Short mmCIF file of C-alpha atoms and ligand atoms in Angstrom, two decimals:
data_model
loop_
_atom_site.label_atom_id
_atom_site.label_comp_id
_atom_site.label_asym_id
_atom_site.label_seq_id
_atom_site.Cartn_x
_atom_site.Cartn_y
_atom_site.Cartn_z
CA UNK A 1 16.88 25.95 20.92
CA UNK A 2 12.90 26.94 22.07
CA UNK A 3 10.48 23.56 22.22
CA UNK A 4 8.77 23.35 18.77
CA UNK A 5 5.07 23.64 18.63
CA UNK A 6 3.86 22.77 15.63
CA UNK A 7 4.73 19.65 13.13
CA UNK A 8 3.56 19.26 9.26
CA UNK A 9 4.62 15.64 7.40
CA UNK A 10 4.37 15.09 3.77
CA UNK A 11 4.29 11.69 2.86
CA UNK A 12 5.46 9.89 -0.43
CA UNK A 13 5.08 6.48 -1.77
CA UNK A 14 3.24 3.47 -0.59
CA UNK A 15 0.35 2.43 1.72
CA UNK A 16 3.24 1.20 4.07
CA UNK A 17 4.74 4.89 4.47
CA UNK A 18 1.00 6.20 4.58
CA UNK A 19 0.88 3.82 7.93
CA UNK A 20 4.14 4.76 9.16
CA UNK A 21 3.47 8.46 9.05
CA UNK A 22 -0.05 7.99 10.92
CA UNK A 23 2.34 6.35 13.72
CA UNK A 24 4.57 9.10 13.83
CA UNK A 25 2.07 11.67 13.73
CA UNK A 26 0.36 9.81 16.61
CA UNK A 27 4.03 9.66 18.32
CA UNK A 28 4.11 14.14 17.93
CA UNK A 29 1.01 14.48 18.77
CA UNK A 30 1.56 12.73 22.32
CA UNK A 31 4.85 15.01 22.38
CA UNK A 32 2.17 17.66 22.57
CA UNK A 33 3.15 19.07 19.13
CA UNK A 34 0.14 20.59 17.07
CA UNK A 35 -0.19 19.41 13.41
CA UNK A 36 -0.39 22.05 10.83
CA UNK A 37 -1.55 21.70 6.95
CA UNK A 38 1.66 24.27 6.15
CA UNK A 39 4.90 22.80 5.89
CA UNK A 40 6.36 26.86 6.17
CA UNK A 41 4.29 27.29 8.97
CA UNK A 42 5.51 24.25 10.79
CA UNK A 43 8.32 23.90 13.44
CA UNK A 44 9.50 20.15 12.71
CA UNK A 45 8.89 19.37 8.98
CA UNK A 46 9.01 15.80 8.06
CA UNK A 47 9.18 14.12 4.90
CA UNK A 48 8.25 10.37 4.27
CA UNK A 49 9.77 9.72 1.16
CA UNK A 50 9.75 6.88 -1.45
CA UNK A 51 13.01 5.67 -3.47
CA UNK A 52 10.84 3.27 -5.66
CA UNK A 53 11.54 4.83 -9.19
CA UNK A 54 14.28 7.83 -9.84
CA UNK A 55 10.87 10.23 -10.27
CA UNK A 56 9.93 9.73 -6.87
CA UNK A 57 13.40 10.30 -5.36
CA UNK A 58 13.97 13.65 -6.80
CA UNK A 59 10.61 15.00 -5.93
CA UNK A 60 11.65 14.45 -2.29
CA UNK A 61 15.12 16.47 -3.22
CA UNK A 62 13.23 19.17 -4.56
CA UNK A 63 11.24 19.68 -1.82
CA UNK A 64 13.87 19.30 0.44
CA UNK A 65 15.62 22.32 -1.14
CA UNK A 66 13.15 24.58 -0.20
CA UNK A 67 12.83 23.52 3.20
CA UNK A 68 16.74 23.74 3.48
CA UNK A 69 16.58 27.65 2.41
CA UNK A 70 14.05 28.42 4.97
CA UNK A 71 16.28 26.84 7.65
CA UNK A 72 18.96 29.66 7.25
CA UNK A 73 16.29 32.30 7.97
CA UNK A 74 15.03 30.18 10.92
CA UNK A 75 17.43 28.13 12.40
CA UNK A 76 15.16 26.61 14.97
CA UNK A 77 13.06 24.79 12.29
CA UNK A 78 13.82 20.66 12.70
CA UNK A 79 14.39 19.41 9.34
CA UNK A 80 13.17 15.67 9.27
CA UNK A 81 14.04 12.95 6.32
CA UNK A 82 12.09 9.42 7.26
CA UNK A 83 11.26 6.64 5.39
CA UNK A 84 13.02 5.00 2.07
CA UNK A 85 15.31 7.34 0.52
CA UNK A 86 16.55 8.08 4.07
CA UNK A 87 17.68 4.31 4.37
CA UNK A 88 18.96 4.18 0.72
CA UNK A 89 21.04 7.34 0.99
CA UNK A 90 21.83 7.40 5.07
CA UNK A 91 24.41 9.82 6.52
CA UNK A 92 25.18 10.70 2.70
CA UNK A 93 21.76 12.26 2.53
CA UNK A 94 23.25 14.79 5.09
CA UNK A 95 26.35 15.99 2.85
CA UNK A 96 24.10 16.56 0.27
CA UNK A 97 21.93 18.51 2.79
CA UNK A 98 23.75 19.54 5.65
CA UNK A 99 20.45 21.50 7.13
CA UNK A 100 18.82 17.85 8.06
CA UNK A 101 18.64 17.29 11.74
CA UNK A 102 17.42 13.77 11.54
CA UNK A 103 17.69 10.90 9.02
CA UNK A 104 15.70 7.78 9.65
CA UNK A 105 15.18 4.61 8.01
CA UNK A 106 11.46 3.13 7.95
CA UNK A 107 12.32 0.73 10.56
CA UNK A 108 13.09 3.75 13.16
CA UNK A 109 9.27 4.86 12.66
CA UNK A 110 8.37 4.12 15.89
CA UNK A 111 11.45 5.34 17.78
CA UNK A 112 10.23 8.88 16.50
CA UNK A 113 10.17 10.62 20.07
CA UNK A 114 13.60 9.03 21.14
CA UNK A 115 15.04 10.52 18.13
CA UNK A 116 13.79 13.82 18.47
CA UNK A 117 14.98 14.04 21.90
CA UNK A 118 18.52 13.56 20.86
CA UNK A 119 17.78 16.45 18.07
CA UNK A 120 16.72 18.73 20.80
CA UNK A 121 19.99 18.10 22.57
CA UNK A 122 21.53 19.57 20.08
CA UNK A 123 22.86 16.38 17.45
CA UNK A 124 22.38 15.41 14.39
CA UNK A 125 21.33 11.84 14.04
CA UNK A 126 21.10 9.13 11.37
CA UNK A 127 19.02 6.35 12.38
CA UNK A 128 19.65 3.48 9.98
CA UNK A 129 20.92 0.35 11.29
CA UNK A 130 18.82 -2.45 10.98
CA UNK A 131 16.74 -3.17 13.95
CA UNK A 132 13.97 -5.29 15.90
CA UNK A 133 10.82 -3.17 15.09
CA UNK A 134 9.56 -1.94 18.38
CA UNK A 135 5.74 -2.51 18.96
CA UNK A 136 4.45 0.54 18.80
CA UNK A 137 2.40 1.75 22.25
CA UNK A 138 1.48 5.26 21.02
CA UNK A 139 -2.12 6.19 19.06
CA UNK A 140 -1.39 6.35 15.46
CA UNK A 141 -3.16 9.65 14.08
CA UNK A 142 -5.30 7.94 11.62
CA UNK A 143 -6.35 10.00 8.46
CA UNK A 144 -9.96 8.19 7.97
CA UNK A 145 -12.22 7.72 10.86
CA UNK A 146 -13.70 4.95 9.04
CA UNK A 147 -10.79 2.89 7.25
CA UNK A 148 -7.83 1.70 8.99
CA UNK A 149 -4.85 0.45 8.04
CA UNK A 150 -3.04 -2.21 10.25
CA UNK A 151 0.77 -3.46 9.64
CA UNK A 152 1.17 -6.81 9.67
CA UNK A 153 4.23 -7.57 8.18
CA UNK A 154 7.26 -5.27 7.39
CA UNK A 155 10.25 -5.46 4.96
CA UNK A 156 10.37 -8.04 1.93
CA UNK A 157 12.67 -10.99 1.83
CA UNK A 158 12.22 -11.49 -1.80
CA UNK A 159 15.09 -10.10 -4.29
CA UNK A 160 13.24 -8.99 -7.76
CA UNK A 161 16.31 -7.60 -9.37
CA UNK A 162 14.86 -4.24 -10.38
CA UNK A 163 13.29 -3.18 -6.36
CA UNK A 164 14.71 -1.32 -4.15
CA UNK A 165 12.52 -2.20 -1.22
CA UNK A 166 14.79 -5.46 0.34
CA UNK A 167 17.65 -3.25 0.81
CA UNK A 168 15.64 -0.10 2.39
CA UNK A 169 12.99 -2.14 4.26
CA UNK A 170 14.99 -5.21 5.72
CA UNK A 171 14.18 -8.66 6.41
CA UNK A 172 10.75 -9.76 6.92
CA UNK A 173 9.33 -8.88 10.43
CA UNK A 174 5.93 -10.38 11.22
CA UNK A 175 3.91 -8.86 14.24
CA UNK A 176 2.62 -11.39 16.75
CA UNK A 177 -1.17 -12.80 16.14
CA UNK A 178 -1.82 -11.17 19.39
CA UNK A 179 -0.61 -7.39 18.63
CA UNK A 180 -2.55 -7.12 15.27
CA UNK A 181 -5.83 -8.53 16.88
CA UNK A 182 -5.84 -6.54 19.69
CA UNK A 183 -4.79 -3.62 17.39
CA UNK A 184 -8.11 -4.40 15.30
CA UNK A 185 -10.34 -5.12 18.59
CA UNK A 186 -9.41 -1.26 19.89
CA UNK A 187 -10.01 0.04 16.30
CA UNK A 188 -13.76 -1.89 16.19
CA UNK A 189 -14.27 0.04 19.64
CA UNK A 190 -13.06 3.15 18.19
CA UNK A 191 -16.13 3.05 15.52
CA UNK A 192 -13.54 1.83 12.48
CA UNK A 193 -15.93 -0.07 10.17
CA UNK A 194 -12.97 -1.32 7.51
CA UNK A 195 -9.40 -2.57 8.10
CA UNK A 196 -6.61 -2.56 5.44
CA UNK A 197 -3.73 -5.68 6.32
CA UNK A 198 -0.77 -4.42 5.08
CA UNK A 199 2.71 -6.18 3.86
CA UNK A 200 4.96 -5.58 0.66
CA UNK A 201 4.03 -9.55 0.63
CA UNK A 202 1.46 -10.23 3.01
CA UNK A 203 1.07 -13.82 2.00
CA UNK A 204 4.28 -14.38 3.18
CA UNK A 205 3.17 -13.64 6.79
CA UNK A 206 4.35 -15.78 9.80
CA UNK A 207 7.32 -17.66 8.26
CA UNK A 208 9.64 -15.73 10.78
CA UNK A 209 7.78 -16.83 13.50
CA UNK A 210 8.60 -18.96 16.23
CA UNK A 211 6.11 -21.76 17.13
CA UNK A 212 4.56 -24.63 15.31
CA UNK A 213 1.51 -26.74 15.81
CA UNK A 214 1.32 -30.38 17.19
CA UNK A 215 0.57 -31.84 14.07
CA UNK A 216 3.64 -30.59 13.01
CA UNK A 217 1.90 -27.92 10.36
CA UNK A 218 2.95 -24.11 10.67
CA UNK A 219 -0.17 -21.99 12.56
CA UNK A 220 1.17 -18.47 11.55
CA UNK A 221 0.14 -18.23 8.10
CA UNK A 222 -1.55 -15.50 6.56
CA UNK A 223 -4.87 -17.55 6.13
CA UNK A 224 -4.19 -18.41 9.60
CA UNK A 225 -4.04 -14.77 10.50
CA UNK A 226 -7.55 -13.82 8.47
CA UNK A 227 -9.23 -16.34 10.64
CA UNK A 228 -7.97 -15.09 13.87
CA UNK A 229 -8.84 -11.50 13.17
CA UNK A 230 -12.24 -12.27 11.05
CA UNK A 231 -14.69 -12.17 14.27
CA UNK A 232 -13.29 -8.72 15.73
CA UNK A 233 -16.50 -6.90 16.61
CA UNK A 234 -17.30 -3.61 14.81
CA UNK A 235 -15.06 -4.31 11.95
CA UNK A 236 -17.29 -4.95 9.09
CA UNK A 237 -14.85 -5.70 5.87
CA UNK A 238 -11.39 -6.84 5.89
CA UNK A 239 -8.81 -6.16 2.95
CA UNK A 240 -5.20 -6.81 2.21
CA UNK A 241 -2.40 -6.00 0.11
CA UNK A 242 0.22 -6.60 -1.17
CA UNK A 243 -0.36 -10.07 -2.53
CA UNK A 244 2.84 -11.85 -4.27
CA UNK A 245 1.49 -14.58 -6.76
CA UNK A 246 4.17 -17.06 -5.12
CA UNK A 247 2.37 -17.16 -1.75
CA UNK A 248 -0.96 -16.94 -2.77
CA UNK A 249 -2.34 -20.44 -1.95
CA UNK A 250 -5.67 -22.45 -2.82
CA UNK A 251 -6.36 -22.21 1.17
CA UNK A 252 -6.17 -18.37 1.00
CA UNK A 253 -8.72 -18.25 -1.48
CA UNK A 254 -10.87 -20.49 0.27
CA UNK A 255 -11.09 -18.62 3.15
CA UNK A 256 -11.48 -15.24 1.32
CA UNK A 257 -14.51 -16.99 0.04
CA UNK A 258 -15.60 -18.53 3.18
CA UNK A 259 -15.06 -15.58 5.41
CA UNK A 260 -17.63 -12.94 4.69
CA UNK A 261 -16.13 -9.74 6.36
CA UNK A 262 -13.00 -10.50 3.84
CA UNK A 263 -13.67 -8.44 0.63
CA UNK A 264 -14.01 -9.50 -2.86
CA UNK A 265 -11.14 -7.37 -4.10
CA UNK A 266 -7.36 -8.83 -4.60
CA UNK A 267 -4.36 -7.00 -5.06
CA UNK A 268 -1.76 -9.11 -7.05
CA UNK A 269 1.32 -7.69 -9.10
CA UNK A 270 2.22 -9.72 -12.13
CA UNK A 271 4.80 -7.10 -13.04
CA UNK A 272 5.23 -8.87 -16.92
CA UNK A 273 3.13 -11.42 -18.64
CA UNK A 274 6.29 -13.01 -20.29
CA UNK A 275 8.19 -15.84 -18.93
CA UNK A 276 11.96 -15.01 -19.49
CA UNK A 277 11.34 -11.49 -18.43
CA UNK A 278 9.89 -13.15 -15.04
CA UNK A 279 12.47 -15.07 -14.88
CA UNK A 280 15.12 -12.13 -15.13
CA UNK A 281 13.03 -10.23 -12.69
CA UNK A 282 13.42 -13.23 -10.30
CA UNK A 283 9.66 -13.17 -9.47
CA UNK A 284 9.58 -17.14 -8.94
CA UNK A 285 6.35 -17.72 -11.03
CA UNK A 286 5.38 -17.88 -14.67
CA UNK A 287 2.35 -16.41 -16.33
CA UNK A 288 0.71 -19.51 -16.10
CA UNK A 289 0.61 -19.90 -12.95
CA UNK A 290 -0.26 -16.43 -12.18
CA UNK A 291 -3.47 -17.31 -14.56
CA UNK A 292 -4.41 -20.32 -12.23
CA UNK A 293 -4.53 -18.32 -9.51
CA UNK A 294 -6.56 -15.40 -10.82
CA UNK A 295 -9.12 -18.72 -12.39
CA UNK A 296 -9.17 -20.24 -8.68
CA UNK A 297 -10.18 -16.79 -7.64
CA UNK A 298 -12.95 -16.05 -10.08
CA UNK A 299 -14.09 -19.97 -9.66
CA UNK A 300 -14.61 -19.23 -5.91
CA UNK A 301 -15.82 -15.84 -6.49
CA UNK A 302 -16.83 -14.81 -9.20
CA UNK A 303 -17.53 -11.20 -8.88
CA UNK A 304 -13.92 -10.58 -7.40
CA UNK A 305 -12.19 -7.38 -8.62
CA UNK A 306 -8.62 -7.73 -9.25
CA UNK A 307 -5.91 -5.46 -9.79
CA UNK A 308 -2.37 -5.36 -9.94
CA UNK A 309 1.06 -3.60 -10.86
CA UNK A 310 3.17 -4.03 -13.75
CA UNK A 311 6.63 -3.02 -15.24
CA UNK A 312 7.21 -1.89 -19.00
CA UNK A 313 10.39 -1.64 -20.30
CA UNK A 314 12.43 -3.94 -18.13
CA UNK A 315 16.12 -4.50 -19.18
CA UNK A 316 15.87 -6.64 -22.70
CA UNK A 317 12.37 -6.74 -22.79
CA UNK A 318 11.42 -7.20 -27.01
CA UNK A 319 8.23 -6.04 -28.56
CA UNK A 320 6.94 -9.49 -28.61
CA UNK A 321 7.81 -9.63 -24.54
CA UNK A 322 5.83 -6.42 -24.16
CA UNK A 323 2.95 -8.01 -26.30
CA UNK A 324 2.77 -11.03 -23.79
CA UNK A 325 1.89 -8.29 -21.13
CA UNK A 326 -0.56 -6.60 -23.11
CA UNK A 327 -2.17 -10.14 -23.56
CA UNK A 328 -2.23 -11.01 -20.18
CA UNK A 329 -4.36 -7.71 -19.45
CA UNK A 330 -6.65 -8.42 -22.23
CA UNK A 331 -7.25 -11.82 -21.15
CA UNK A 332 -7.94 -11.19 -17.61
CA UNK A 333 -9.37 -7.79 -17.81
CA UNK A 334 -8.09 -5.88 -14.50
CA UNK A 335 -10.30 -3.89 -12.63
CA UNK A 336 -7.17 -1.31 -11.99
CA UNK A 337 -3.73 -1.83 -13.02
CA UNK A 338 -0.44 0.44 -11.56
CA UNK A 339 1.84 0.64 -14.22
CA UNK A 340 5.36 2.24 -14.77
CA UNK A 341 8.32 2.28 -16.65
CA UNK A 342 11.05 0.35 -15.55
CA UNK A 343 13.49 2.87 -13.34
CA UNK A 344 16.94 1.74 -12.77
CA UNK A 345 17.81 1.48 -8.91
CA UNK A 346 20.76 2.27 -7.29
CA UNK A 347 22.18 -1.12 -5.56
CA UNK A 348 19.99 -3.39 -7.57
CA UNK A 349 21.45 -6.01 -10.55
CA UNK A 350 18.99 -5.02 -13.28
CA UNK A 351 20.29 -1.49 -13.10
CA UNK A 352 23.88 -2.61 -14.05
CA UNK A 353 23.21 -4.54 -16.87
CA UNK A 354 24.19 -3.79 -20.71
CA UNK A 355 20.70 -4.58 -22.15
CA UNK A 356 18.47 -1.35 -21.21
CA UNK A 357 15.49 -0.46 -23.20
CA UNK A 358 15.51 3.55 -24.29
CA UNK A 359 12.92 5.58 -22.90
CA UNK A 360 10.97 6.47 -25.72
CA UNK A 361 10.53 2.67 -26.21
CA UNK A 362 9.57 2.57 -22.38
CA UNK A 363 7.15 5.59 -22.65
CA UNK A 364 5.57 3.95 -25.80
CA UNK A 365 5.00 0.92 -24.19
CA UNK A 366 3.50 2.65 -21.01
CA UNK A 367 1.11 4.21 -23.36
CA UNK A 368 0.26 1.66 -25.24
CA UNK A 369 -0.55 -0.44 -22.08
CA UNK A 370 -2.50 2.59 -19.87
CA UNK A 371 -4.93 2.64 -22.97
CA UNK A 372 -5.40 -0.99 -22.55
CA UNK A 373 -5.99 -0.97 -18.95
CA UNK A 374 -8.45 1.78 -19.12
CA UNK A 375 -10.53 0.14 -21.96
CA UNK A 376 -10.62 -3.29 -19.72
CA UNK A 377 -11.37 -1.24 -16.54
CA UNK A 378 -14.71 0.64 -18.31
CA UNK A 379 -15.54 -2.78 -19.33
CA UNK A 380 -14.81 -4.57 -15.76
CA UNK A 381 -17.26 -1.37 -14.32
CA UNK A 382 -20.07 -2.10 -16.72
CA UNK A 383 -20.88 -5.25 -14.54
CA UNK A 384 -21.77 -2.76 -11.98
CA UNK A 385 -24.59 -1.17 -13.86
CA UNK A 386 -28.20 -1.55 -12.34
CA UNK A 387 -26.56 -4.12 -9.60
CA UNK A 388 -26.93 -2.84 -5.75
CA UNK A 389 -23.67 -2.70 -4.28
CA UNK A 390 -23.13 -2.35 -0.55
CA UNK A 391 -20.75 1.08 0.04
CA UNK A 392 -19.05 1.92 3.13
CA UNK A 393 -19.63 5.54 2.84
CA UNK A 394 -15.99 7.20 3.89
CA UNK A 395 -16.86 10.83 3.28
CA UNK A 396 -18.06 13.90 1.73
CA UNK A 397 -17.30 13.95 -2.55
CA UNK A 398 -14.50 16.75 -2.43
CA UNK A 399 -16.34 17.73 -5.79
CA UNK A 400 -19.43 17.77 -4.93
CA UNK A 401 -20.40 18.68 -0.92
CA UNK A 402 -24.49 16.96 -1.95
CA UNK A 403 -22.69 13.81 -2.58
CA UNK A 404 -21.17 11.13 -0.16
CA UNK A 405 -18.65 8.84 -1.60
CA UNK A 406 -17.28 5.16 -0.26
CA UNK A 407 -16.08 2.02 -1.94
CA UNK A 408 -18.01 -1.33 -3.51
CA UNK A 409 -16.32 -4.36 -1.60
CA UNK A 410 -14.72 -4.70 -5.05
CA UNK A 411 -12.84 -1.27 -4.15
CA UNK A 412 -14.60 0.70 -6.94
CA UNK A 413 -15.06 4.73 -5.72
CA UNK A 414 -18.71 5.40 -5.75
CA UNK A 415 -20.88 8.57 -4.98
CA UNK A 416 -24.10 9.26 -4.31
CA UNK A 417 -26.80 11.84 -3.18
CA UNK A 418 -26.20 11.56 0.71
CA UNK A 419 -25.69 13.64 3.91
CA UNK A 420 -22.04 12.90 5.34
CA UNK A 421 -22.68 13.78 8.41
CA UNK A 422 -25.49 11.08 8.54
CA UNK A 423 -24.44 8.70 6.74
CA UNK A 424 -20.32 7.98 7.56
CA UNK A 425 -18.89 4.90 8.30
CA UNK A 426 -22.10 2.91 7.23
CA UNK A 427 -22.73 0.25 4.73
CA UNK A 428 -25.25 1.74 2.43
CA UNK A 429 -27.10 -0.16 -0.29
CA UNK A 430 -26.83 1.61 -3.42
CA UNK A 431 -28.01 1.63 -7.01
CA UNK A 432 -25.67 1.91 -9.45
CA UNK A 433 -26.56 4.16 -12.36
CA UNK A 434 -23.42 5.62 -13.87
CA UNK A 435 -20.14 3.85 -14.50
CA UNK A 436 -17.16 5.06 -15.55
CA UNK A 437 -13.69 3.29 -15.76
CA UNK A 438 -12.29 3.79 -12.14
CA UNK A 439 -15.77 4.78 -10.37
CA UNK A 440 -19.19 4.62 -10.17
CA UNK A 441 -22.31 7.10 -9.64
CA UNK A 442 -25.64 5.63 -7.79
CA UNK A 443 -28.55 6.45 -5.75
CA UNK A 444 -29.21 5.05 -2.06
CA UNK A 445 -31.91 2.40 -2.18
CA UNK A 446 -33.06 1.62 1.43
CA UNK A 447 -33.87 -1.89 2.79
CA UNK A 448 -33.11 -3.20 -0.24
CA UNK A 449 -30.46 -5.79 1.13
CA UNK A 450 -30.42 -7.31 4.48
CA UNK A 451 -27.05 -6.93 6.41
CA UNK A 452 -25.44 -10.37 6.47
CA UNK A 453 -25.24 -11.28 10.31
CA UNK A 454 -21.53 -11.67 10.99
CA UNK A 455 -20.72 -14.35 13.13
CA UNK A 456 -17.68 -15.45 14.67
CA UNK A 457 -16.30 -18.34 12.38
CA UNK A 458 -13.96 -20.95 13.92
CA UNK A 459 -10.37 -21.65 12.21
CA UNK A 460 -11.03 -25.45 10.50
N1 SAH B 501 6.03 -6.24 -2.91
C1 SAH B 501 4.94 -6.11 -3.40
C2 SAH B 501 5.56 -4.59 -4.68
C3 SAH B 501 6.34 -3.35 -3.80
S1 SAH B 501 6.92 -2.15 -4.87
C4 SAH B 501 5.00 -7.11 -5.02
O1 SAH B 501 5.90 -7.81 -5.18
O2 SAH B 501 4.58 -6.93 -5.93
C5 SAH B 501 5.52 -1.56 -5.43
C6 SAH B 501 5.48 -1.49 -7.34
O3 SAH B 501 6.68 -0.76 -7.84
C7 SAH B 501 5.83 -3.17 -7.79
O4 SAH B 501 4.67 -3.49 -8.01
C8 SAH B 501 6.04 -2.47 -9.25
O5 SAH B 501 5.69 -2.53 -9.82
C9 SAH B 501 7.00 -1.13 -9.45
N2 SAH B 501 8.48 -0.78 -9.34
C10 SAH B 501 9.32 -1.53 -7.97
N3 SAH B 501 10.68 -1.45 -8.46
C11 SAH B 501 10.42 -0.65 -9.78
C12 SAH B 501 11.28 -0.02 -10.59
N4 SAH B 501 12.49 -0.18 -10.23
N5 SAH B 501 11.10 0.57 -11.68
C13 SAH B 501 9.55 0.81 -12.09
N6 SAH B 501 8.85 0.37 -11.26
C14 SAH B 501 9.17 -0.45 -9.71
FE1 SF4 B 502 10.07 -5.30 -4.30
FE2 SF4 B 502 9.77 -7.76 -4.92
FE3 SF4 B 502 9.85 -7.33 -2.45
FE4 SF4 B 502 8.05 -6.95 -4.21
S1 SF4 B 502 8.63 -8.82 -3.81
S2 SF4 B 502 8.95 -5.34 -2.84
S3 SF4 B 502 8.86 -6.22 -6.08
S4 SF4 B 502 11.70 -7.13 -4.06
FE1 F3S B 503 8.29 3.69 -2.05
FE2 F3S B 503 9.41 2.45 0.44
FE3 F3S B 503 6.79 1.99 -0.48
S1 F3S B 503 10.30 2.75 -1.69
S2 F3S B 503 7.04 2.23 -2.34
S3 F3S B 503 7.66 4.12 -0.01
S4 F3S B 503 8.49 0.75 0.47
#
């Protein structure tokens, strides 16, 4: 076998997968391989896969089919499936696609170098056993030079009855606070300006870490972590996702209000606005509790943007129960909502229930919900009109090279005229002149707002 020279990665699914792909790309770079845009030209093709819904999984098979065919002409092609489909299917994937060289679950992402070596030795390899995730020592190849993702907790200990994630991502594993801080310090040094801390349930961070404080209080909560990383030089903005309502404490809300770098944007999925459905989903909270969290956030941060995920057509969901979801969306007015029709997933309890909702009803509910979401998002955008917002410039507007794009602290995508080479990575005050449901347009203003002084803040 000749040594591979180029690699291609396609990533499906959530930010966790995107962060894993950046680390895997970093490992391949360190091995001397070169990144290649076109999957059909690359010597190593890696699909980092998602199985959250059936359509996500099917997409992977259609991509894989094409590469499997190519391998018949090009036996030296190395074909890798990583991520959540790999974990879910394991050995079975080799039976379905015998052309595969490597099947690796998400917990093995940092081991790609070793695994690839075994493949180049002539082995077909499956790495899906649960392991303690090894700290990453290679440098990720990050897509952006301005905004970076940093994993803080892997896995999920919840058991929502519809969800494959606990099965494919394994038990919660929190990274030590020192390792997280060190990664941020390095990012700040390299010129990154914004960090999004990542976890399936980020507010559950730290429960598995050893050690407690002398006063008996657990000192490794997510709130403590925010205080511990807040003063990292160079990093001007901190975001985090995803939050679970069960762990979203008032102390966390207060910390976000107090810490100037933490952006006023919260992604807190509610899934359903109906208590009986929430119970059947095993979510562990009521819609009243959810509403209290949002009220507290808005009391302390009136400008805060709220986004969430919701599912329609969960087994047994009646029209009246679906309307409770509409009501919640109407009442809260989300800035953004990721919606999905319930998809029965292998190995999850709800998939076996007999009270499944028909595809027609699911489609109808999804459309009705999406219409409402757009109306509410457009209403929420109105509050920006005429405001001066701080925009962190990320890059050029792909549709108009005379404009740059970036985000408000509340995470609204914003475009304005400007020179990308000069502005990238800068926080620019922008007067908002046009608003759409999910994006804004404005004009840069100079000297309009002074940057708030960023000072280290001690943990209370
Ligand atoms: N840990 C996060 C979400 C992770 S999965 C949380 O608990 O909120 C991302 C989203 O996919 C979920 O919020 C949910 O809305 C959606 N999802 C998960 N399983 C699904 C399924 N079987 N069918 C449809 N949507 C699903
Ligand atoms: Fe899935 Fe629930 Fe875990 Fe979120 S909390 S990843 S929805 S099991
Ligand atoms: Fe998909 Fe796995 Fe994320 S199933 S949503 S890529 S955790």
